[in-house]
XYZ file of C-alpha atoms in Angstrom:
748
model
C -18.287 31.314 141.848
C -21.357 30.811 140.329
C -24.501 28.464 141.374
C -25.765 25.451 139.593
C -28.553 27.498 138.566
C -26.572 29.630 136.802
C -24.403 26.924 135.132
C -27.417 25.565 133.585
C -28.973 28.004 132.546
C -26.047 29.217 130.298
C -25.077 25.475 129.040
C -29.581 24.520 128.311
C -29.990 28.114 126.986
C -27.137 28.008 124.751
C -27.323 24.417 123.607
C -30.981 25.573 123.161
C -30.393 28.265 120.910
C -27.896 26.143 118.562
C -30.906 23.806 118.390
C -32.936 26.520 117.041
C -30.313 28.323 114.818
C -30.248 25.032 113.095
C -33.972 24.874 112.208
C -33.875 28.635 111.197
C -31.545 27.352 108.480
C -33.138 24.506 107.291
C -36.407 26.421 107.121
C -34.382 29.263 104.841
C -33.355 26.044 102.982
C -36.492 25.083 102.780
C -37.566 28.209 100.776
C -36.225 26.573 97.611
C -38.716 24.577 95.791
C -36.974 21.649 93.239
C -37.896 23.502 90.184
C -35.872 24.496 87.562
C -35.525 27.389 85.361
C -36.587 27.928 81.736
C -33.549 26.949 79.680
C -32.201 26.123 76.595
C -30.078 23.091 75.905
C -29.382 20.723 73.307
C -28.284 17.574 74.976
C -31.132 14.966 75.645
C -32.769 14.240 78.696
C -31.498 11.525 81.561
C -35.073 9.945 81.568
C -35.673 10.211 78.076
C -36.243 12.941 75.654
C -35.246 15.746 75.142
C -38.027 18.057 75.650
C -36.142 21.117 77.369
C -39.331 22.366 79.635
C -38.922 23.480 83.003
C -41.391 20.711 83.860
C -39.036 18.052 82.178
C -36.290 19.533 84.087
C -37.738 19.876 87.666
C -38.786 15.793 87.045
C -35.166 15.185 86.443
C -34.138 17.464 89.181
C -36.051 15.486 91.541
C -35.310 11.826 89.955
C -31.803 12.432 90.848
C -32.974 14.021 94.530
C -34.830 10.855 95.038
C -32.478 8.124 93.906
C -29.696 9.984 95.830
C -32.217 10.072 98.890
C -33.388 6.727 98.767
C -29.819 5.275 98.741
C -28.629 7.290 101.391
C -31.184 6.374 103.465
C -31.461 2.592 102.322
C -27.352 2.666 103.987
C -28.119 4.634 107.548
C -30.952 2.002 107.694
C -28.442 -0.891 107.175
C -25.792 0.586 108.762
C -27.571 1.273 112.467
C -29.606 -1.952 112.302
C -26.163 -3.442 112.681
C -25.391 -0.750 114.653
C -27.925 -1.315 116.520
C -27.191 -5.098 117.216
C -23.950 -3.669 118.485
C -24.837 -1.221 121.204
C -27.051 -4.161 122.534
C -24.341 -6.705 122.493
C -21.869 -3.914 123.790
C -24.554 -2.543 126.735
C -23.804 -6.189 128.219
C -19.889 -5.916 127.845
C -20.083 -2.696 128.975
C -22.898 -3.206 131.923
C -20.903 -6.913 133.515
C -17.468 -5.677 133.470
C -18.194 -2.710 135.034
C -20.048 -4.024 137.562
C -17.798 -6.460 138.461
C -15.290 -4.372 138.638
C -16.688 -1.775 140.490
C -20.078 -1.844 141.410
C -23.653 -2.636 139.905
C -25.170 0.834 140.430
C -21.808 2.450 138.800
C -22.315 -0.378 135.987
C -26.100 0.407 134.716
C -25.031 4.151 135.149
C -22.028 3.226 132.516
C -24.020 1.735 129.799
C -26.874 4.226 129.871
C -24.569 6.745 129.733
C -23.097 4.206 126.681
C -26.633 4.037 125.315
C -27.143 7.532 125.225
C -23.978 8.830 123.750
C -24.356 6.137 120.908
C -27.994 7.079 119.956
C -27.005 10.711 119.757
C -24.072 9.660 117.526
C -26.535 7.966 115.085
C -29.118 10.946 115.523
C -25.810 13.209 114.517
C -24.998 10.977 111.405
C -28.342 10.763 110.411
C -29.266 14.521 110.503
C -26.519 15.323 108.556
C -27.311 13.020 105.599
C -31.318 14.082 105.336
C -29.897 18.067 105.424
C -27.558 17.288 102.758
C -29.460 15.566 100.756
C -32.432 17.954 101.069
C -29.850 21.230 100.720
C -27.818 19.329 97.226
C -30.395 19.951 94.364
C -31.200 23.081 96.009
C -27.865 24.512 95.838
C -27.302 23.135 92.175
C -30.951 25.126 91.619
C -30.272 28.333 93.154
C -26.828 27.738 91.015
C -29.176 28.515 88.028
C -29.757 31.884 89.463
C -27.453 35.305 89.163
C -24.261 35.351 91.153
C -22.960 33.051 93.625
C -24.847 34.226 96.845
C -27.919 31.862 96.647
C -25.677 29.154 96.100
C -23.025 29.839 98.207
C -25.504 30.885 101.419
C -28.027 27.362 100.579
C -24.535 25.248 101.266
C -23.363 27.022 103.848
C -26.603 26.985 106.099
C -26.876 23.206 105.227
C -23.673 22.970 106.908
C -25.368 25.538 109.674
C -28.078 23.255 110.265
C -25.378 20.050 110.957
C -22.857 22.170 112.751
C -25.253 23.674 114.942
C -27.997 21.033 115.712
C -25.000 18.235 116.100
C -23.093 20.779 118.537
C -26.699 22.281 120.116
C -27.614 18.145 120.655
C -24.443 16.676 122.101
C -24.079 19.864 124.565
C -27.829 19.530 125.864
C -27.831 15.454 126.108
C -24.408 15.055 128.087
C -25.841 18.055 130.164
C -29.101 16.889 131.377
C -27.829 13.143 131.790
C -25.411 14.635 133.941
C -27.905 16.420 135.593
C -29.954 13.541 136.460
C -27.205 11.479 137.689
C -26.302 14.707 140.013
C -29.187 13.924 142.384
C -28.274 10.646 142.920
C -24.548 11.540 143.430
C -22.687 13.186 146.877
C -20.272 15.914 145.956
C -17.847 13.387 147.500
C -19.027 10.972 145.133
C -18.643 13.282 141.442
C -15.519 11.511 140.555
C -17.819 8.309 140.764
C -20.337 10.294 138.684
C -17.772 11.885 136.051
C -16.517 8.089 135.370
C -20.035 6.797 134.648
C -20.660 9.592 132.433
C -17.630 8.712 130.832
C -19.628 5.990 129.029
C -21.052 8.881 127.045
C -17.967 9.511 124.593
C -17.248 5.684 124.234
C -20.692 5.290 122.936
C -20.904 8.257 120.744
C -16.959 7.008 119.182
C -17.745 3.504 118.828
C -20.275 4.637 116.296
C -18.245 7.061 114.545
C -16.064 4.014 114.181
C -18.450 2.298 112.015
C -19.803 5.592 110.437
C -16.196 6.921 109.362
C -15.049 3.453 108.006
C -18.608 1.461 106.572
C -18.863 5.541 104.844
C -15.447 6.144 104.038
C -15.274 2.240 101.862
C -18.339 2.960 100.736
C -17.764 6.204 99.208
C -14.755 5.268 98.198
C -15.524 2.483 96.182
C -17.478 4.098 94.172
C -15.728 7.184 93.444
C -12.776 5.153 92.333
C -15.113 3.073 90.334
C -16.801 5.920 88.947
C -13.418 7.236 88.413
C -11.462 4.455 86.523
C -13.517 3.333 83.894
C -15.813 6.508 83.341
C -12.713 9.022 83.458
C -9.588 7.512 82.329
C -11.103 4.072 80.662
C -14.306 5.871 78.363
C -12.947 9.274 79.158
C -16.362 10.293 80.361
C -16.884 12.593 83.750
C -18.387 10.726 86.841
C -20.981 12.212 87.272
C -22.252 12.370 84.085
C -25.953 10.626 83.847
C -24.229 7.547 81.201
C -21.881 6.419 84.253
C -23.377 3.952 85.965
C -22.112 4.298 89.592
C -22.343 8.159 89.394
C -25.832 8.049 92.108
C -23.307 5.451 94.529
C -20.662 7.958 94.434
C -23.487 11.228 94.747
C -25.049 8.640 97.995
C -21.124 8.019 98.832
C -20.797 12.079 100.206
C -23.336 11.798 102.003
C -23.211 8.771 103.970
C -19.003 9.134 104.530
C -18.351 12.819 104.349
C -21.428 14.264 106.261
C -22.767 11.407 108.352
C -19.526 9.556 109.083
C -17.790 12.689 109.536
C -20.361 14.020 111.962
C -20.387 11.094 114.170
C -16.580 11.424 114.648
C -16.590 15.090 115.813
C -19.513 14.457 117.824
C -17.111 12.157 119.274
C -14.539 14.139 119.372
C -16.836 16.809 121.723
C -18.475 14.025 124.245
C -14.548 12.102 124.302
C -12.421 15.945 125.327
C -15.488 16.772 127.352
C -15.938 13.556 129.472
C -11.824 13.623 129.741
C -12.180 16.787 131.026
C -15.074 16.081 133.545
C -13.050 12.759 135.345
C -9.973 14.898 135.966
C -12.058 17.988 137.424
C -13.993 15.953 139.457
C -10.912 14.051 140.880
C -9.089 17.502 141.072
C -10.463 18.458 144.905
C -10.373 22.035 145.249
C -12.219 22.536 142.019
C -14.726 19.630 142.917
C -15.088 21.634 146.334
C -15.404 24.737 144.300
C -18.743 23.384 143.208
C -20.518 22.275 140.143
C -19.306 25.512 138.014
C -15.952 24.836 138.384
C -16.574 20.997 137.512
C -18.398 21.945 134.655
C -16.436 24.400 132.902
C -15.694 22.468 130.032
C -19.328 21.645 129.179
C -19.513 25.315 129.397
C -16.542 26.327 126.768
C -18.510 24.220 124.531
C -21.935 25.638 125.320
C -20.606 29.477 124.895
C -18.905 28.038 121.362
C -22.047 27.712 119.798
C -22.997 31.547 120.260
C -19.538 32.460 119.047
C -20.123 30.730 116.006
C -23.718 31.676 114.993
C -22.641 35.288 115.268
C -19.796 34.764 112.911
C -22.277 32.957 110.451
C -23.466 36.380 109.589
C -19.922 37.430 108.051
C -20.584 34.931 105.514
C -23.986 35.376 105.085
C -25.080 38.759 105.450
C -21.726 40.884 106.696
C -19.290 40.143 103.727
C -21.546 37.834 101.279
C -20.175 35.961 98.457
C -20.980 37.652 95.155
C -18.095 36.675 93.156
C -16.263 33.130 92.879
C -13.046 34.850 94.230
C -14.647 35.307 98.098
C -15.763 31.785 98.550
C -12.531 30.826 100.021
C -11.972 33.733 102.147
C -15.531 33.738 103.394
C -15.193 30.371 104.414
C -11.887 30.853 105.709
C -12.518 33.921 107.663
C -14.752 31.461 109.389
C -12.130 29.539 110.853
C -10.366 33.088 112.131
C -12.808 34.619 113.655
C -14.591 32.059 115.674
C -11.178 31.425 117.171
C -10.368 34.728 117.873
C -13.877 35.650 119.620
C -13.432 32.804 121.438
C -10.631 33.994 123.297
C -12.775 36.740 125.249
C -15.889 34.559 126.014
C -14.048 31.747 127.589
C -11.538 34.220 129.831
C -14.755 35.468 131.006
C -15.891 31.887 131.359
C -12.897 31.028 133.331
C -12.730 34.175 135.493
C -16.365 33.444 136.627
C -16.790 29.589 137.097
C -13.145 28.360 138.113
C -11.802 29.201 141.929
C -8.473 31.561 141.219
C -5.958 29.501 142.692
C -6.394 25.820 142.894
C -4.288 22.934 143.532
C -3.864 19.479 141.034
C -1.875 16.481 142.011
C -0.157 16.457 138.979
C 1.084 12.998 137.252
C 4.812 14.213 138.400
C 4.660 16.810 140.891
C 1.399 19.333 143.077
C 1.127 21.775 141.048
C -0.921 25.414 141.778
C -2.906 26.493 139.198
C -4.972 29.855 138.608
C -8.089 30.307 136.495
C -5.506 32.347 134.139
C -3.344 29.351 133.154
C -6.662 27.555 132.678
C -8.180 29.848 130.344
C -4.196 29.847 128.205
C -4.588 26.250 128.141
C -8.139 26.457 126.427
C -7.088 29.779 124.334
C -3.982 27.277 123.544
C -6.042 24.486 122.203
C -8.030 26.429 119.971
C -5.448 28.410 118.430
C -3.279 25.036 117.575
C -6.314 24.423 115.764
C -6.459 27.521 113.874
C -2.576 27.085 113.102
C -2.968 23.322 111.756
C -6.050 23.673 109.728
C -4.013 27.098 108.009
C -1.153 24.914 107.069
C -3.695 22.228 105.862
C -4.883 24.297 103.798
C -1.383 25.795 102.711
C -0.616 22.004 101.648
C -4.018 21.270 99.887
C -5.180 24.207 98.263
C -4.537 25.139 94.427
C -4.060 29.018 95.689
C -0.648 27.800 96.996
C 2.622 26.552 95.382
C 2.587 22.572 97.426
C -0.847 21.824 94.571
C 0.586 23.863 91.592
C 4.203 22.087 91.651
C 2.080 18.697 92.361
C 0.250 19.731 89.139
C 2.991 20.181 87.078
C 4.260 16.852 88.366
C 1.598 15.371 86.037
C 3.540 16.579 83.253
C 6.033 13.729 83.120
C 3.153 11.402 84.104
C 0.688 9.611 86.605
C 4.794 8.224 88.615
C 6.110 11.797 89.711
C 2.524 12.865 90.618
C 2.697 9.620 92.956
C 5.914 10.430 94.233
C 5.102 14.388 94.753
C 2.049 13.476 96.728
C 3.126 11.591 98.578
C 6.158 13.820 99.571
C 4.101 16.543 100.042
C 1.445 14.336 102.818
C 4.816 14.190 104.818
C 6.087 17.384 105.228
C 2.863 18.431 105.903
C 3.131 16.359 109.253
C 5.748 18.581 110.181
C 4.170 21.870 111.761
C 1.098 20.054 112.896
C 3.661 17.574 115.178
C 5.837 21.372 116.814
C 2.403 23.124 117.248
C 0.522 19.500 119.270
C 3.931 19.339 120.857
C 3.907 22.907 122.156
C -0.195 22.865 123.099
C 0.723 19.726 124.846
C 4.106 20.926 126.403
C 2.100 24.480 127.555
C -0.473 22.719 128.846
C 1.055 20.214 131.141
C 3.337 23.143 132.772
C 0.252 25.240 133.300
C -2.524 22.842 134.755
C -1.082 19.106 134.370
C -3.276 16.523 132.814
C -6.406 18.487 133.084
C -4.799 21.326 130.868
C -4.136 18.926 128.134
C -7.955 18.034 128.154
C -8.823 21.954 128.574
C -6.465 22.615 125.402
C -8.706 19.555 123.683
C -11.961 21.095 124.672
C -10.417 24.527 123.328
C -9.575 22.872 120.212
C -13.167 22.149 119.582
C -14.977 25.066 121.011
C -15.884 26.418 117.753
C -17.110 22.392 116.993
C -20.387 24.326 115.029
C -18.381 26.517 112.547
C -15.473 23.482 112.097
C -18.709 21.001 111.296
C -20.355 24.089 109.160
C -17.452 24.109 106.457
C -16.755 20.610 106.580
C -20.706 19.736 105.535
C -20.445 22.350 102.624
C -18.221 20.351 100.667
C -19.498 17.323 100.595
C -23.173 19.295 99.671
C -21.525 21.417 96.826
C -19.818 18.331 95.285
C -23.031 16.710 95.242
C -24.828 19.986 93.686
C -22.214 19.998 91.235
C -23.161 15.679 90.648
C -26.601 16.411 90.388
C -26.321 19.434 88.068
C -23.855 17.036 85.358
C -26.493 14.336 85.590
C -29.353 16.794 84.884
C -27.394 18.034 81.790
C -27.805 21.760 83.011
C -26.037 24.400 81.054
C -21.813 24.911 81.735
C -22.149 28.020 83.381
C -24.318 26.197 86.258
C -21.653 23.299 86.570
C -19.283 26.220 86.476
C -20.592 27.947 89.595
C -21.002 24.363 91.271
C -17.066 23.822 90.466
C -16.192 26.260 91.891
C -17.787 26.086 95.341
C -16.777 22.386 95.652
C -13.240 23.492 94.700
C -13.178 25.776 97.847
C -15.263 22.952 99.675
C -12.276 20.043 98.738
C -10.022 22.902 100.798
C -12.610 23.120 103.356
C -12.928 19.926 103.840
C -9.026 19.279 104.210
C -8.904 21.873 106.910
C -11.986 20.171 108.467
C -9.264 17.096 108.160
C -6.455 18.441 109.650
C -8.907 20.063 112.750
C -10.260 16.752 113.129
C -6.920 14.963 113.414
C -5.366 17.238 115.518
C -8.077 17.634 118.129
C -8.164 13.969 118.197
C -4.673 13.281 118.925
C -5.174 15.895 122.058
C -8.585 14.158 122.876
C -6.879 10.814 122.959
C -3.881 12.290 125.046
C -6.273 13.478 127.271
C -8.478 10.233 127.880
C -5.352 8.799 128.253
C -4.822 10.544 130.873
C -7.645 10.445 132.662
C -6.914 7.048 132.407
C -4.205 7.772 134.110
C -5.440 9.374 137.172
C -8.570 6.551 137.671
C -5.867 4.234 137.834
C -4.049 6.300 140.469
C -7.468 6.795 141.936
C -8.097 3.095 142.458
C -4.242 2.314 143.786
C -5.560 4.901 146.927
C -8.611 3.053 147.133
C -6.224 -0.004 146.996
C -3.907 1.368 149.754
C -0.982 1.084 147.217
C 1.639 2.989 146.290
C 0.326 5.451 143.757
C 3.474 8.129 143.723
C 4.966 5.770 140.629
C 3.734 7.995 137.653
C 3.684 5.825 133.908
C 7.372 4.342 133.052
C 7.865 4.251 129.166
C 11.331 1.515 130.222
C 9.057 -0.668 131.746
C 9.413 -3.450 129.973
C 5.787 -4.230 128.762
C 5.250 -0.673 128.520
C 7.670 -0.171 126.107
C 6.678 -3.543 124.483
C 3.351 -2.630 123.891
C 4.621 0.495 123.032
C 5.750 -0.893 119.530
C 2.906 -3.054 119.247
C 0.496 0.148 120.183
C 2.641 2.092 116.607
C 1.910 -0.277 114.880
C -1.778 -0.675 114.883
C -2.468 2.336 112.508
C -0.514 0.187 110.016
C -2.978 -2.411 109.839
C -6.018 -0.520 110.458
C -4.857 1.291 107.451
C -4.396 -1.955 105.665
C -7.484 -3.350 106.671
C -9.787 -0.799 105.338
C -7.622 0.196 102.208
C -7.675 -2.921 101.226
C -11.606 -3.114 101.438
C -11.961 0.645 99.232
C -9.442 -2.085 96.490
C -11.757 -4.779 97.097
C -15.024 -3.335 96.938
C -13.543 -1.097 93.933
C -12.557 -3.685 91.908
C -15.770 -5.035 92.396
C -17.514 -2.255 91.720
C -15.425 -1.712 88.490
C -16.349 -4.820 86.964
C -20.188 -3.764 87.177
C -19.823 -0.129 85.551
C -17.348 -2.281 82.526
C -19.711 -5.120 82.161
C -22.882 -2.476 81.851
C -20.725 -0.438 79.299
C -20.115 -4.107 76.995
C -23.493 -5.292 77.574
C -25.189 -2.009 76.755
C -22.730 -0.115 74.728
C -24.919 2.526 73.611
C -24.855 4.023 77.263
C -21.636 5.403 76.182
C -23.178 7.652 73.137
C -23.286 11.006 73.690
C -26.853 11.510 72.696
C -28.300 7.816 74.457
C -32.155 8.062 76.383
C -30.907 4.754 78.004
C -30.729 4.708 82.070
C -27.715 2.375 83.330
C -28.416 0.036 85.937
C -27.860 2.736 89.406
C -29.381 0.561 91.612
C -26.601 -2.379 91.298
C -23.713 -0.046 92.361
C -25.583 1.423 94.890
C -26.226 -2.288 96.209
C -22.655 -3.332 95.525
C -21.493 -0.286 97.463
C -23.674 -1.009 100.168
C -22.853 -4.858 101.111
C -19.786 -3.877 100.724
C -19.357 -1.371 103.072
C -21.344 -3.522 105.683
C -19.146 -6.317 105.553
C -16.129 -4.794 105.565
C -16.368 -2.298 108.291
C -16.812 -5.311 111.314
C -12.834 -6.521 111.192
C -11.241 -2.769 111.405
C -13.786 -1.881 114.082
C -13.194 -5.098 116.102
C -9.470 -4.332 115.948
C -9.717 -1.417 117.519
C -12.347 -1.945 120.081
C -10.252 -5.790 121.322
C -7.035 -4.532 121.352
C -7.213 -2.213 124.650
C -9.620 -4.610 125.987
C -7.079 -8.068 125.294
C -4.354 -5.687 126.190
C -5.690 -4.397 129.848
C -7.382 -8.306 130.361
C -4.190 -10.129 130.026
C -1.522 -8.122 130.617
C -2.369 -5.573 132.685
C -2.232 -1.789 132.945
C 1.374 -1.094 132.270
C 0.864 -2.697 129.031
C -2.143 -0.006 128.163
C -0.022 2.426 128.938
C 2.529 1.421 125.614
C -0.527 0.671 123.467
C -1.876 3.994 124.082
C 1.301 5.735 123.599
C 2.536 4.183 120.314
C -1.340 4.055 118.816
C -0.975 7.912 119.587
C 1.802 8.848 118.107
C 2.241 6.860 114.990
C -1.400 7.641 114.439
C -1.181 11.090 114.721
C 1.520 11.140 111.919
C -0.102 9.074 109.408
C -3.213 10.774 109.545
C -2.430 13.741 108.807
C -0.165 12.419 106.020
C -2.969 10.564 104.430
C -5.579 13.374 104.405
C -3.245 16.186 103.240
C -1.583 13.786 100.355
C -5.218 12.549 99.409
C -6.749 16.041 99.348
C -3.997 17.691 97.384
C -4.065 15.035 94.761
C -8.031 16.136 94.543
C -6.765 19.912 93.902
C -3.917 19.607 91.929
C -6.649 17.247 89.562
C -8.777 20.162 90.094
C -6.029 22.719 89.193
C -5.621 21.321 85.689
C -9.538 20.790 85.024
C -9.861 24.442 85.861
C -7.079 25.423 82.692
C -6.019 27.586 85.177
C -2.242 26.747 83.666
C -3.052 26.373 80.003
C 0.849 24.770 79.279
C -0.654 21.793 81.513
C -3.734 20.874 78.567
C -6.767 21.280 80.793
C -9.589 17.985 80.711
C -8.698 15.284 78.546
C -4.684 16.108 78.506
C -2.597 13.430 79.112
C -1.731 15.565 82.163
C -5.009 15.612 83.228
C -5.227 11.249 83.437
C -2.404 11.423 84.962
C -3.972 13.493 88.064
C -6.912 11.799 87.884
C -4.743 8.566 88.758
C -3.049 10.336 91.936
C -6.789 11.188 92.474
C -8.071 7.839 92.564
C -5.252 7.109 94.501
C -5.633 9.526 97.259
C -9.232 8.890 97.753
C -8.661 6.156 100.272
C -6.483 8.052 101.920
C -8.220 11.096 102.537
C -11.640 9.559 102.969
C -11.601 6.190 104.553
C -8.016 5.617 105.708
C -6.865 8.777 107.443
C -10.027 10.061 108.934
C -10.828 7.093 110.197
C -7.305 6.848 112.391
C -9.120 9.910 114.054
C -11.113 7.274 115.591
C -8.663 4.917 116.313
C -6.603 6.803 118.529
C -9.875 8.401 120.882
C -11.794 4.839 120.411
C -8.597 2.901 122.656
C -8.173 5.388 124.719
C -12.161 6.302 126.027
C -12.166 2.115 126.301
C -9.230 1.962 128.424
C -10.699 4.765 130.645
C -14.192 3.284 130.773
C -12.760 -0.154 131.779
C -10.013 1.347 133.948
C -11.152 -0.058 137.304
C -11.973 -3.588 135.916
C -8.271 -3.656 134.428
C -6.760 -2.746 138.073
C -9.196 -5.049 139.652
C -7.773 -8.182 137.481
C -4.860 -9.108 139.698
C -4.121 -5.528 141.027
C -3.635 -4.092 137.284
C -1.331 -6.844 136.122
C -3.463 -8.619 134.402
C -4.696 -12.522 134.340
C -0.978 -13.242 132.684
C 0.586 -11.419 135.672
C 3.818 -10.503 133.770
C 4.294 -6.860 134.735
C 6.235 -6.517 138.092
């Protein structure tokens, strides 16, 4: 078994390398200066005039870049101000309830962990946004050069900065916090210490909820408004400089798809690790084996940073992207190769950090597990995540039959497109659910609840790569928008469209990966919650042999209620997008009616972009409160009033319906988006290309799918995780109320 010094060295060095690598990638991006190549174009300038000099193009690019940057900065500042108020308020709630249910010391440490998790999540989202905005315009600039390598590498490195910075920062803050706590606890009390550290996951997931919901409402209000009035009504592209909503749309890519997604996956990492730490610390033989055995889950995430770093050379150096048809393959290889390389790395860690055999006091029986069993659990999660990602790609990529069929359904109008898209989304749930079921069965059989937590950690082992290819998509999307707004030559937009099309697919793969990991993380947290309740029963000298009984009246009743919550939550977020989009549509239409010259092809007039940015900002900030309150209050009210049996049912129902609804929503929206791009690319001339009736039908489908894939679907990840982590953090508080029966005392 390795010592605490060796464990610390592995984790801190790997996290430090990740941060250094992120900084190096940023310096490579920064070498591209914001300037344009000399070119001739018949169109007029965004800011007026017809000069085609390098200076005029550079000024135009800087103007667009600054507008997007200022809009994103303003929104995140406003959003994080609200989040700051929430953190202060909820910190008081955490401290008071934990202190009452456990002790003042545990209340203080849990609150400290919560604040650190929230601050790290905010930092992760902010870093992602700043890097994306910094890199968008540079991707556009490099798209003016010959070939694809320069522009692809810029976008890919932008994703790498976010992926490695977030992974390194999350691991480092968590482990340093653990080491500080370690000095105040004896080995026999590590279970209490790990219970306190679970506040870190709660802080991360709480901020992720506001980031995902608020950012999702912002970006889709602008996107839907730009699509409906621009493309459908007036026949101009959404990124055309004449479209008043185009800056808000591009800002939305950064605050929703980048900042929100970064906070979401940081939350998954923090929660899965905390769940594994809680369960490991309450397994006597793992705790007795020493610090290395308990911290094995963090070491898996840390070694994953190195694996992802090695894998990144495939895309930038070993098999560089020199032609359009290599883009999607390069991104696909990142997930496949990093998953394969994780297998020997995880085996090495397990052999050196875990005891050869250890006994787990499981939910139903005592299990004698081995280090090899733990290795299988981690690998099952990693390989399962890969299968889910590739399945998502099959259903959402324009290279495969489902999206081609969806594009052809547009021949008979928008209605058949909608029907086909919904069917595709429902069908895409089948394989991921079977994969998740297999992972859960194998992990539970081998290592009980600890195995499920390890599977969740394994699925997120190559988090840096997942974040890289996920952030790559919005960067390319923005690069294309900037090229359109700056009126650069068509070949530049063709390159950015090719990068963006691959990015749409990888974004869908990333969402599938995030949903799958969220399901396992939620189940792992659920398991940790059950373990905490069992420990509380033992300390209270009660019978702890009875496991969760699904047919207990309260449990079954709240299972139904829990399965309804994802629909209630989705209704709130979808309606919020709809209301914000209506306001955006009215504003865009007002500007076109009051200034009809904006629609002239060679106009020198500039629309009021700032008004559209303001609408999206206000709508997102106002509408993100209610869904967040629903998710956070549901387990708190349930546990306080009805007790732990009701919480068991609530978490089970929310997980079962949430994972399937999230997959179908995300894949339906992703498929509609790529069906539109399939038609726009004129791959099948019979569909007519841009401006045809088929294209108009596809735009309607894409518009309907926008809030599905970028607001409601991804936000359901956090619903599943946040309800579970809240239950875990407040487990002892729930048990302290009438022996876990709640204030109403309905449970027997």
